[in-house]
Structure formats: structure tokens, C-alpha cells
Tab-separated table of C-alpha atoms in Angstrom:
chain	number	residue	atom	x	y	z
A	13	UNK	CA	-7.061	-60.022	5.240
A	14	UNK	CA	-3.126	-59.984	4.526
A	15	UNK	CA	-2.997	-59.085	0.789
A	16	UNK	CA	0.368	-58.670	-0.663
A	17	UNK	CA	2.341	-60.350	1.990
A	18	UNK	CA	4.618	-62.904	0.523
A	19	UNK	CA	5.025	-66.313	2.316
A	20	UNK	CA	7.673	-69.301	1.090
A	21	UNK	CA	6.195	-72.542	2.124
A	22	UNK	CA	8.945	-75.014	2.388
A	23	UNK	CA	7.513	-78.418	0.894
A	24	UNK	CA	4.508	-78.884	-1.581
A	25	UNK	CA	3.368	-82.528	-0.548
A	26	UNK	CA	0.035	-83.639	0.553
A	27	UNK	CA	1.330	-82.722	4.283
A	28	UNK	CA	1.452	-79.119	3.457
A	29	UNK	CA	-1.804	-78.871	1.699
A	30	UNK	CA	-3.503	-77.402	4.633
A	31	UNK	CA	-1.038	-74.472	5.079
A	32	UNK	CA	-1.441	-73.536	1.517
A	33	UNK	CA	-5.343	-73.542	1.880
A	34	UNK	CA	-5.007	-71.250	4.918
A	35	UNK	CA	-2.750	-69.037	3.266
A	36	UNK	CA	-4.883	-68.842	0.574
A	37	UNK	CA	-8.017	-67.953	2.628
A	38	UNK	CA	-6.176	-65.178	4.332
A	39	UNK	CA	-5.207	-63.741	0.935
A	40	UNK	CA	-1.331	-64.348	1.577
A	41	UNK	CA	0.763	-64.628	-1.548
A	42	UNK	CA	2.352	-68.216	-1.226
A	43	UNK	CA	5.852	-69.150	-3.058
A	44	UNK	CA	5.989	-72.989	-3.158
A	45	UNK	CA	9.645	-73.985	-2.416
A	46	UNK	CA	10.219	-77.352	-3.750
A	47	UNK	CA	12.166	-79.808	-6.126
A	48	UNK	CA	10.923	-80.127	-9.489
A	49	UNK	CA	8.525	-83.045	-9.341
A	50	UNK	CA	5.993	-84.952	-11.656
A	51	UNK	CA	3.348	-84.924	-9.156
A	52	UNK	CA	3.072	-82.258	-6.253
A	53	UNK	CA	-0.483	-81.611	-4.977
A	54	UNK	CA	0.144	-78.105	-3.540
A	55	UNK	CA	1.423	-76.628	-7.055
A	56	UNK	CA	-2.085	-75.792	-8.080
A	57	UNK	CA	-2.572	-73.746	-5.067
A	58	UNK	CA	0.454	-71.710	-5.050
A	59	UNK	CA	0.951	-68.550	-6.407
A	60	UNK	CA	4.562	-68.667	-7.248
A	61	UNK	CA	6.798	-71.548	-7.684
A	62	UNK	CA	10.613	-71.546	-6.488
A	63	UNK	CA	12.562	-74.692	-7.453
A	64	UNK	CA	14.787	-75.720	-4.397
A	65	UNK	CA	16.312	-78.346	-2.289
A	66	UNK	CA	14.639	-77.495	0.887
A	67	UNK	CA	17.024	-79.819	2.686
A	68	UNK	CA	19.817	-77.507	1.694
A	69	UNK	CA	19.995	-74.450	3.904
A	70	UNK	CA	22.753	-72.705	1.598
A	71	UNK	CA	20.607	-73.277	-1.535
A	72	UNK	CA	17.412	-72.152	-0.031
A	73	UNK	CA	19.267	-68.924	1.452
A	74	UNK	CA	20.489	-68.113	-2.146
A	75	UNK	CA	17.300	-68.885	-3.621
A	76	UNK	CA	15.134	-66.798	-1.348
A	77	UNK	CA	17.523	-63.705	-1.434
A	78	UNK	CA	15.233	-62.109	-4.159
A	79	UNK	CA	11.899	-63.448	-3.285
A	80	UNK	CA	11.232	-60.206	-1.121
A	81	UNK	CA	9.801	-62.387	1.506
A	82	UNK	CA	7.516	-61.347	4.492
A	83	UNK	CA	7.595	-64.834	5.962
A	84	UNK	CA	8.656	-68.554	5.600
A	85	UNK	CA	6.917	-71.729	7.002
A	86	UNK	CA	6.645	-75.423	6.715
A	87	UNK	CA	4.468	-78.027	8.364
A	88	UNK	CA	4.352	-81.667	9.000
A	89	UNK	CA	7.851	-82.670	7.894
A	90	UNK	CA	11.446	-82.114	9.055
A	91	UNK	CA	13.161	-82.001	5.833
A	92	UNK	CA	13.306	-78.108	5.688
A	93	UNK	CA	13.553	-77.091	9.543
A	94	UNK	CA	17.112	-75.964	9.235
A	95	UNK	CA	16.499	-74.142	5.975
A	96	UNK	CA	13.386	-72.608	7.528
A	97	UNK	CA	15.341	-71.325	10.465
A	98	UNK	CA	18.363	-69.972	8.408
A	99	UNK	CA	15.722	-67.771	6.582
A	100	UNK	CA	14.355	-66.469	9.696
A	101	UNK	CA	17.773	-65.706	11.106
A	102	UNK	CA	19.230	-63.982	7.972
A	103	UNK	CA	16.183	-62.096	6.734
A	104	UNK	CA	14.993	-61.351	10.414
A	105	UNK	CA	11.609	-63.279	9.860
A	106	UNK	CA	9.267	-64.515	12.822
A	107	UNK	CA	10.452	-68.379	13.441
A	108	UNK	CA	12.707	-70.658	15.275
A	109	UNK	CA	16.537	-70.009	15.044
A	110	UNK	CA	18.861	-72.224	13.252
A	111	UNK	CA	20.635	-73.347	16.307
A	112	UNK	CA	17.521	-74.690	17.601
A	113	UNK	CA	16.406	-76.166	14.352
A	114	UNK	CA	19.961	-78.045	14.081
A	115	UNK	CA	19.431	-79.397	17.614
A	116	UNK	CA	15.729	-80.634	16.498
A	117	UNK	CA	17.465	-82.585	13.449
A	118	UNK	CA	20.153	-84.181	15.370
A	119	UNK	CA	18.640	-86.638	18.097
A	120	UNK	CA	22.559	-86.680	19.819
A	121	UNK	CA	22.435	-83.002	20.108
A	122	UNK	CA	18.870	-83.058	21.473
A	123	UNK	CA	19.589	-85.521	23.926
A	124	UNK	CA	22.591	-83.775	25.305
A	125	UNK	CA	20.223	-80.531	25.702
A	126	UNK	CA	17.702	-82.812	27.628
A	127	UNK	CA	20.638	-83.962	29.758
A	128	UNK	CA	21.755	-80.563	30.673
A	129	UNK	CA	18.445	-79.245	31.364
A	130	UNK	CA	17.176	-82.205	33.443
A	131	UNK	CA	14.665	-83.270	30.989
A	132	UNK	CA	13.363	-86.963	31.789
A	133	UNK	CA	14.624	-88.814	28.841
A	134	UNK	CA	16.297	-92.394	28.122
A	135	UNK	CA	19.932	-92.707	28.951
A	136	UNK	CA	21.913	-92.509	25.579
A	137	UNK	CA	25.399	-92.907	24.163
A	138	UNK	CA	26.887	-91.803	20.915
A	139	UNK	CA	28.398	-94.784	18.861
A	140	UNK	CA	30.597	-94.554	15.714
A	141	UNK	CA	31.758	-98.319	15.442
A	142	UNK	CA	30.893	-101.899	16.749
A	143	UNK	CA	33.481	-101.500	19.757
A	144	UNK	CA	31.695	-98.485	20.853
A	145	UNK	CA	28.293	-100.349	20.639
A	146	UNK	CA	29.462	-103.116	22.706
A	147	UNK	CA	30.859	-100.855	25.424
A	148	UNK	CA	27.640	-98.991	25.589
A	149	UNK	CA	25.749	-102.383	25.911
A	150	UNK	CA	27.737	-102.867	29.134
A	151	UNK	CA	26.281	-99.754	30.820
A	152	UNK	CA	22.548	-100.224	29.439
A	153	UNK	CA	20.323	-103.148	30.040
A	154	UNK	CA	18.748	-104.975	27.099
A	155	UNK	CA	16.586	-104.287	25.053
A	156	UNK	CA	17.743	-101.177	23.648
A	157	UNK	CA	17.314	-98.803	20.739
A	158	UNK	CA	19.733	-97.974	17.977
A	159	UNK	CA	18.697	-94.883	16.230
A	160	UNK	CA	20.153	-92.777	13.222
A	161	UNK	CA	20.132	-89.062	14.237
A	162	UNK	CA	18.935	-87.459	11.127
A	163	UNK	CA	16.353	-89.585	9.630
A	164	UNK	CA	12.843	-88.908	9.979
A	165	UNK	CA	10.047	-91.140	11.260
A	166	UNK	CA	10.728	-94.722	11.936
A	167	UNK	CA	13.539	-94.893	9.338
A	168	UNK	CA	17.009	-96.165	10.969
A	169	UNK	CA	15.474	-97.009	14.273
A	170	UNK	CA	15.762	-100.672	15.476
A	171	UNK	CA	14.872	-102.293	18.674
A	172	UNK	CA	17.445	-104.987	19.879
A	173	UNK	CA	16.933	-107.707	22.580
A	174	UNK	CA	20.563	-109.057	22.364
A	175	UNK	CA	23.786	-108.096	21.276
A	176	UNK	CA	23.664	-109.303	17.976
A	177	UNK	CA	20.434	-107.817	17.114
A	178	UNK	CA	22.152	-104.491	18.280
A	179	UNK	CA	24.842	-104.927	15.909
A	180	UNK	CA	22.683	-105.755	12.999
A	181	UNK	CA	20.389	-102.759	13.853
A	182	UNK	CA	23.688	-100.497	13.863
A	183	UNK	CA	24.799	-101.606	10.652
A	184	UNK	CA	21.490	-101.300	9.203
A	185	UNK	CA	21.283	-97.695	10.611
A	186	UNK	CA	24.834	-96.603	9.539
A	187	UNK	CA	23.758	-97.819	5.880
A	188	UNK	CA	21.088	-95.149	6.022
A	189	UNK	CA	22.161	-92.332	7.821
A	190	UNK	CA	24.515	-89.420	6.414
A	191	UNK	CA	26.741	-89.042	9.571
A	192	UNK	CA	29.312	-91.110	10.869
A	193	UNK	CA	27.457	-91.817	14.078
A	194	UNK	CA	24.213	-92.790	15.516
A	195	UNK	CA	22.979	-93.324	19.386
A	196	UNK	CA	22.041	-96.145	21.252
A	197	UNK	CA	19.679	-95.596	24.237
A	198	UNK	CA	17.740	-97.539	26.588
A	199	UNK	CA	14.567	-99.042	25.590
A	200	UNK	CA	11.828	-97.681	28.052
A	201	UNK	CA	9.058	-99.763	27.581
A	202	UNK	CA	5.674	-97.978	28.202
A	203	UNK	CA	2.547	-96.288	26.920
A	204	UNK	CA	3.665	-94.228	23.720
A	205	UNK	CA	1.849	-90.802	23.252
A	206	UNK	CA	2.455	-87.181	21.986
A	207	UNK	CA	1.732	-83.668	22.048
A	208	UNK	CA	1.287	-80.725	20.143
A	209	UNK	CA	2.538	-77.448	21.583
A	210	UNK	CA	2.785	-73.576	20.303
A	211	UNK	CA	5.450	-71.098	21.272
A	212	UNK	CA	4.813	-67.463	20.427
A	213	UNK	CA	7.021	-64.716	21.965
A	214	UNK	CA	8.423	-67.248	24.495
A	215	UNK	CA	5.035	-68.095	25.996
A	216	UNK	CA	4.001	-71.638	25.504
A	217	UNK	CA	0.156	-71.191	24.460
A	218	UNK	CA	-0.707	-74.785	24.914
A	219	UNK	CA	0.421	-78.026	25.325
A	220	UNK	CA	-2.116	-80.751	23.836
A	221	UNK	CA	-1.367	-84.149	24.811
A	222	UNK	CA	-2.515	-86.759	22.350
A	223	UNK	CA	-3.120	-90.427	21.956
A	224	UNK	CA	-0.794	-92.506	19.161
A	225	UNK	CA	-2.102	-95.486	17.447
A	226	UNK	CA	0.917	-97.353	15.967
A	227	UNK	CA	1.331	-100.443	13.747
A	228	UNK	CA	4.275	-102.767	14.297
A	229	UNK	CA	6.895	-102.908	11.560
A	230	UNK	CA	10.565	-103.119	12.235
A	231	UNK	CA	9.531	-100.621	15.150
A	232	UNK	CA	6.151	-99.268	15.989
A	233	UNK	CA	5.074	-96.576	13.298
A	234	UNK	CA	2.280	-93.991	14.048
A	235	UNK	CA	-0.998	-94.763	12.193
A	236	UNK	CA	-3.229	-92.683	13.850
A	237	UNK	CA	-3.811	-89.977	16.426
A	238	UNK	CA	-6.745	-88.700	18.895
A	239	UNK	CA	-7.804	-86.296	21.378
A	240	UNK	CA	-8.255	-86.137	24.623
A	241	UNK	CA	-5.542	-88.443	26.103
A	242	UNK	CA	-7.531	-90.657	28.375
A	243	UNK	CA	-4.989	-90.548	31.499
A	244	UNK	CA	-5.100	-89.006	35.132
A	245	UNK	CA	-5.048	-85.352	35.609
A	246	UNK	CA	-1.379	-85.549	37.117
A	247	UNK	CA	-0.202	-87.325	34.121
A	248	UNK	CA	-1.397	-84.571	31.897
A	249	UNK	CA	0.150	-81.974	34.440
A	250	UNK	CA	3.420	-84.034	34.218
A	251	UNK	CA	3.521	-83.922	30.450
A	252	UNK	CA	2.981	-80.257	30.295
A	253	UNK	CA	5.727	-79.724	32.566
A	254	UNK	CA	8.194	-81.846	30.763
A	255	UNK	CA	7.327	-80.600	27.267
A	256	UNK	CA	7.768	-77.171	28.560
A	257	UNK	CA	11.365	-78.134	29.920
A	258	UNK	CA	12.052	-79.799	26.586
A	259	UNK	CA	11.013	-76.624	24.588
A	260	UNK	CA	13.213	-74.662	26.745
A	261	UNK	CA	16.178	-76.750	26.564
A	262	UNK	CA	16.085	-76.456	22.711
A	263	UNK	CA	15.308	-72.762	22.965
A	264	UNK	CA	12.433	-73.122	20.641
A	265	UNK	CA	10.419	-69.846	20.106
A	266	UNK	CA	7.634	-68.594	17.443
A	267	UNK	CA	6.858	-72.088	16.322
A	268	UNK	CA	4.440	-75.207	16.476
A	269	UNK	CA	6.041	-77.918	18.319
A	270	UNK	CA	5.668	-81.841	17.849
A	271	UNK	CA	6.382	-83.932	20.569
A	272	UNK	CA	7.016	-87.686	21.043
A	273	UNK	CA	6.716	-89.144	24.720
A	274	UNK	CA	6.466	-92.440	26.717
A	275	UNK	CA	4.773	-93.043	29.885
A	276	UNK	CA	6.133	-95.466	32.296
A	277	UNK	CA	5.269	-96.060	35.907
A	278	UNK	CA	3.487	-92.912	35.965
A	279	UNK	CA	6.624	-90.894	34.878
A	280	UNK	CA	6.592	-89.158	31.530
A	281	UNK	CA	9.665	-89.294	29.210
A	282	UNK	CA	10.481	-87.080	26.300
A	283	UNK	CA	11.666	-89.274	23.315
A	284	UNK	CA	12.223	-86.291	20.825
A	285	UNK	CA	10.612	-82.899	19.736
A	286	UNK	CA	10.804	-80.570	16.654
A	287	UNK	CA	9.895	-76.879	15.997
A	288	UNK	CA	7.014	-77.680	13.671
A	289	UNK	CA	3.444	-79.209	13.768
A	290	UNK	CA	2.874	-82.805	13.638
A	291	UNK	CA	2.118	-85.027	10.612
A	292	UNK	CA	-0.745	-87.372	9.870
A	293	UNK	CA	-3.484	-84.973	10.542
A	294	UNK	CA	-2.363	-83.532	13.906
A	295	UNK	CA	-3.016	-79.951	12.811
A	296	UNK	CA	-6.456	-80.876	12.005
A	297	UNK	CA	-6.900	-82.497	15.581
A	298	UNK	CA	-5.618	-79.283	17.134
A	299	UNK	CA	-8.284	-77.515	15.203
A	300	UNK	CA	-11.006	-79.771	16.634
A	301	UNK	CA	-9.883	-80.038	20.019
A	302	UNK	CA	-9.714	-76.224	20.361
A	303	UNK	CA	-12.182	-75.239	17.607
A	304	UNK	CA	-9.560	-72.925	16.049
A	305	UNK	CA	-8.033	-72.592	12.699
A	306	UNK	CA	-4.627	-73.783	13.492
A	307	UNK	CA	-2.945	-73.663	9.866
A	308	UNK	CA	-4.001	-69.794	9.810
A	309	UNK	CA	-2.299	-69.402	13.264
A	310	UNK	CA	0.926	-71.018	11.810
A	311	UNK	CA	0.656	-68.866	8.640
A	312	UNK	CA	-0.021	-65.484	10.316
A	313	UNK	CA	2.797	-65.824	12.748
A	314	UNK	CA	5.406	-66.701	10.050
A	315	UNK	CA	4.236	-63.071	8.463
A	316	UNK	CA	4.813	-61.323	11.428
A	317	UNK	CA	0.863	-61.151	12.084
A	318	UNK	CA	-0.324	-61.868	15.918
A	319	UNK	CA	-1.690	-65.720	15.811
A	320	UNK	CA	-3.443	-64.756	19.225
A	321	UNK	CA	-6.075	-63.347	16.887
A	322	UNK	CA	-6.936	-66.866	16.072
A	323	UNK	CA	-6.197	-68.429	19.424
A	324	UNK	CA	-8.497	-66.037	21.463
A	325	UNK	CA	-11.499	-67.529	19.643
A	326	UNK	CA	-10.888	-70.872	20.821
A	327	UNK	CA	-13.754	-72.821	22.270
A	328	UNK	CA	-14.021	-73.149	26.203
A	329	UNK	CA	-14.813	-76.988	25.906
A	330	UNK	CA	-12.422	-79.292	24.037
A	331	UNK	CA	-13.882	-81.584	21.542
A	332	UNK	CA	-12.792	-84.905	20.653
A	333	UNK	CA	-11.370	-86.154	17.439
A	334	UNK	CA	-9.669	-88.980	15.662
A	335	UNK	CA	-7.655	-89.782	12.556
A	336	UNK	CA	-6.147	-92.636	11.281
A	337	UNK	CA	-4.291	-93.746	7.950
A	338	UNK	CA	-5.801	-95.965	5.524
A	339	UNK	CA	-3.065	-98.867	5.166
A	340	UNK	CA	-2.800	-102.402	3.691
A	341	UNK	CA	-1.543	-104.964	5.964
A	342	UNK	CA	-1.861	-108.316	4.020
A	343	UNK	CA	-0.723	-107.952	0.737
A	344	UNK	CA	1.250	-105.697	-2.051
A	345	UNK	CA	-0.116	-105.353	-5.553
A	346	UNK	CA	-1.416	-102.870	-8.251
A	347	UNK	CA	-4.681	-100.876	-7.386
A	348	UNK	CA	-7.708	-101.363	-9.397
A	349	UNK	CA	-10.105	-99.589	-7.480
A	350	UNK	CA	-11.053	-98.108	-4.535
A	351	UNK	CA	-14.774	-98.322	-3.134
A	352	UNK	CA	-16.048	-95.857	-0.650
A	353	UNK	CA	-19.717	-96.314	0.068
A	354	UNK	CA	-19.736	-93.798	2.945
A	355	UNK	CA	-22.329	-91.107	2.891
A	356	UNK	CA	-21.860	-87.645	3.949
A	357	UNK	CA	-21.865	-86.950	7.867
A	358	UNK	CA	-21.311	-84.005	9.972
A	359	UNK	CA	-19.034	-86.342	12.211
A	360	UNK	CA	-16.932	-86.940	9.148
A	361	UNK	CA	-14.156	-84.178	9.025
A	362	UNK	CA	-12.080	-85.913	6.113
A	363	UNK	CA	-11.930	-89.027	4.076
A	364	UNK	CA	-8.940	-88.649	1.393
A	365	UNK	CA	-7.345	-90.959	-0.749
A	366	UNK	CA	-3.703	-90.715	-2.106
A	367	UNK	CA	-3.456	-93.700	-4.581
A	368	UNK	CA	-5.041	-93.998	-7.675
A	369	UNK	CA	-5.978	-96.546	-10.314
A	370	UNK	CA	-2.767	-98.429	-11.302
A	371	UNK	CA	-0.526	-97.186	-8.520
A	372	UNK	CA	1.471	-99.444	-6.617
A	373	UNK	CA	-0.015	-100.480	-3.282
A	374	UNK	CA	2.583	-101.837	-0.679
A	375	UNK	CA	2.048	-103.775	2.376
A	376	UNK	CA	2.383	-101.272	5.080
A	377	UNK	CA	5.969	-100.839	6.626
A	378	UNK	CA	6.010	-96.945	6.840
A	379	UNK	CA	4.253	-93.781	6.413
A	380	UNK	CA	5.124	-93.787	2.756
A	381	UNK	CA	2.842	-96.746	2.422
A	382	UNK	CA	-0.076	-94.884	3.350
A	383	UNK	CA	-3.150	-95.260	0.845
A	384	UNK	CA	-5.310	-92.256	2.425
A	385	UNK	CA	-6.654	-90.891	5.830
A	386	UNK	CA	-9.961	-90.435	7.861
A	387	UNK	CA	-10.571	-87.716	10.205
A	388	UNK	CA	-13.834	-87.937	12.524
A	389	UNK	CA	-15.099	-85.825	15.459
A	390	UNK	CA	-17.546	-86.306	18.050
A	391	UNK	CA	-18.569	-85.381	21.615
A	392	UNK	CA	-16.402	-88.069	23.123
A	393	UNK	CA	-13.837	-90.571	21.900
A	394	UNK	CA	-16.067	-93.667	22.160
A	395	UNK	CA	-18.207	-92.064	19.576
A	396	UNK	CA	-15.283	-91.244	17.287
A	397	UNK	CA	-14.076	-94.774	17.499
A	398	UNK	CA	-17.680	-96.307	16.613
A	399	UNK	CA	-17.723	-93.683	13.618
A	400	UNK	CA	-14.431	-94.460	12.371
A	401	UNK	CA	-14.911	-98.262	12.586
A	402	UNK	CA	-18.028	-97.952	10.403
A	403	UNK	CA	-16.208	-95.516	7.952
A	404	UNK	CA	-13.612	-98.386	7.606
A	405	UNK	CA	-15.949	-101.182	6.923
A	406	UNK	CA	-17.522	-99.045	4.133
A	407	UNK	CA	-13.915	-98.575	2.092
A	408	UNK	CA	-12.836	-101.602	0.132
A	409	UNK	CA	-9.459	-102.026	-1.749
A	410	UNK	CA	-9.575	-103.945	-4.910
A	411	UNK	CA	-6.190	-104.906	-6.329
A	412	UNK	CA	-5.406	-106.319	-9.855
């Protein structure tokens, strides 16, 4: 369909598989931008490989000069966002700009942009030492959250119920972050959820709220997502308003958007957002919910084709979907075998395992410990939950 168009995809891990497959189906020539690695599942799908550190914008810019690109893209990870935006700016490609990408990657700059644009978000302070932390604690009510501003997922995030826990969290955070500061913010205790959105030519095509299932480690770690979100219609409208305000605050354009939020006393607060599609099967849930080819929307926009071609084919009725990680919560060990006795079913979108015999299985603490994933669809969320429970009961992990 788009033969001879050249697309650089930053990243070649399991989170980018859907994007490579979609680009291949569209006839796009894909170039995998990745570090040399023993096992990288997307390399078999890529037409070319260009070794680069996607977290280094200068290196990516230099390596991409001779690639004759029509576009650049990524999905499901933050590592290459600033590099992607640099390419879009320097080579006049379609995608988010570098200034916006930098704000996405720095929780402090993001929060400052929220404050300037009246986006509902938790009160916060930037801190560089224990004295500044103690001063901030005098202005905030406990509990609080101490956060690294530059790390992904749940890394460098600690909930503190008292001053000593806050100090411990600060020291742990500063040992992980590459920056000389972090932030401390009020802990808004409520219902955590998220949203996926898509911005094209400064128009937000959709805001899709979704439910998040979490597992409590040192903080709440997302292990699953589902649509539709079961809340009142006015909460859905408030969500759309706040997400659009946050997108405008960061000046995001021509990108997918992943948003984390919390609901308290019928008020929606934005935790953070970034200019790429969410991970852990969220692109697939967008595809289920709207009955569209979402990865193809992302790929086509990146090479300056019109993504509305795919969006215009969306279903008039939204569908239900549920995705969940397969995790081990009791013990660690070496994998002997995974027994999967599930049979083929139209409601099962995907059952995928990331671990093989003799791989290390760790008791779950973060998404890196994920063993696999399951995605189901149905007419309603209750049926999705029933199906997923049935699937999980038919999967057994045998450790040595």
C-alpha cells in the first residue's frame, strides 16, 4: 500500500511488535533502531537494522542522517520519545516536537506546564536535598509521593506515610535518577485509571478512558487494562476535558497519547501523560473498542499519510476488551514448563508467553517480571472477566 516508504522504528522489543507487523502489512520498509542485543523479537520483521542508542537524541540524529527517512515512530515505551521528536523537528517529519517530548520525559516540567494551564493535578515541589524535602512536607499533608522525574513505569516512585519514609524514598529515588532533583507531591488517594488519545493536525480524534488493574509492589504497578470504563457519564466528560487540557498544555500534536489519572470525590486529576501509545496491550484495546487498525493509524501518520483513512472505518458501537499480564506472585525460580490447556476461541484475541524453558521467573515487582499476556474481547466487560478467569485457570507454571 505504501511501498518504498521508509520508516525508522525506535525500539525492537516485544512492545513494538504490533507496530512492525502493521507497517509490514502496509508495505512500509522498516528500519529497526536498537542497541545490539542477543534477543530482540522485532528484528526478524525489520527490513533493515541500524544500531543506535535510542535514548541519545544526538546519536539518533547522526545515525539517521543517511537513512533517507519518510518517517519515524515508536510505541509502548518512553525511551526514544525525545530522539523521535528531534528527528521530526530536524528532518521535517510528522510527529511531536522536541520541546513537548522533553516535557513528557520530565515530570517536573510537565507539572509546571499543568499548573500554568489550570490542569487538575496534585500539588508538588521540586527537591534536591533532605532540607528541601522537609520544607515541602510542611506545606503538604501526609501521605506524599516521592518521584524521580525521568524514569519509566513504577521505578523511582515511593509512597510515604511519614517523614522518615519520605526521606528513605527520597534517598532511594536519588540513587536511581540521572538528575540532581526529584519531586514530592500530595498523595491523592482515589480510583486510578487511564486514557488513550490521538492527536492529528491539532485535533484530538478521540479520548478513550480505560480501567487499570494494579498489583501493589512498592507502589501500584499496572498489570491489566480494560474498556469500557464503568463510571458515570459526567466523569467520562470530565476526563475528556482534562485530557484535552493536558494535551494542549504540553502542546502535543501528531501523536498517540497515553494518560494516567486518578478520580477522587468525582474530580479527575491528571497524573502524567506522554506522546506515545500506552504499553501492556493498550493499542490492542483501542483496536477492540473502536474496531480499527490502530497500529496502522500510527504508522501511516508517521510517513505523512492520512490516518483518518483508518479512523473513518471505526465501528458505531464500542466493544469491550480486557488485557492482563501473566505474573508470578508467590515465588521465584527457573522455568521448567508452561502448561497452556486453553483451546482456540473467537473471544481470545491473544495468549502470548515471553518466557521459555530455563528462563528466570521472578516474583512480580514490576513489568520486567511479566511472564506473558492475555487479551480477550466480548459484548460486555463481565463476559470478558469470566473468559479471562477461565483462561488463567488453564495456565500452569512449573518451576524447577
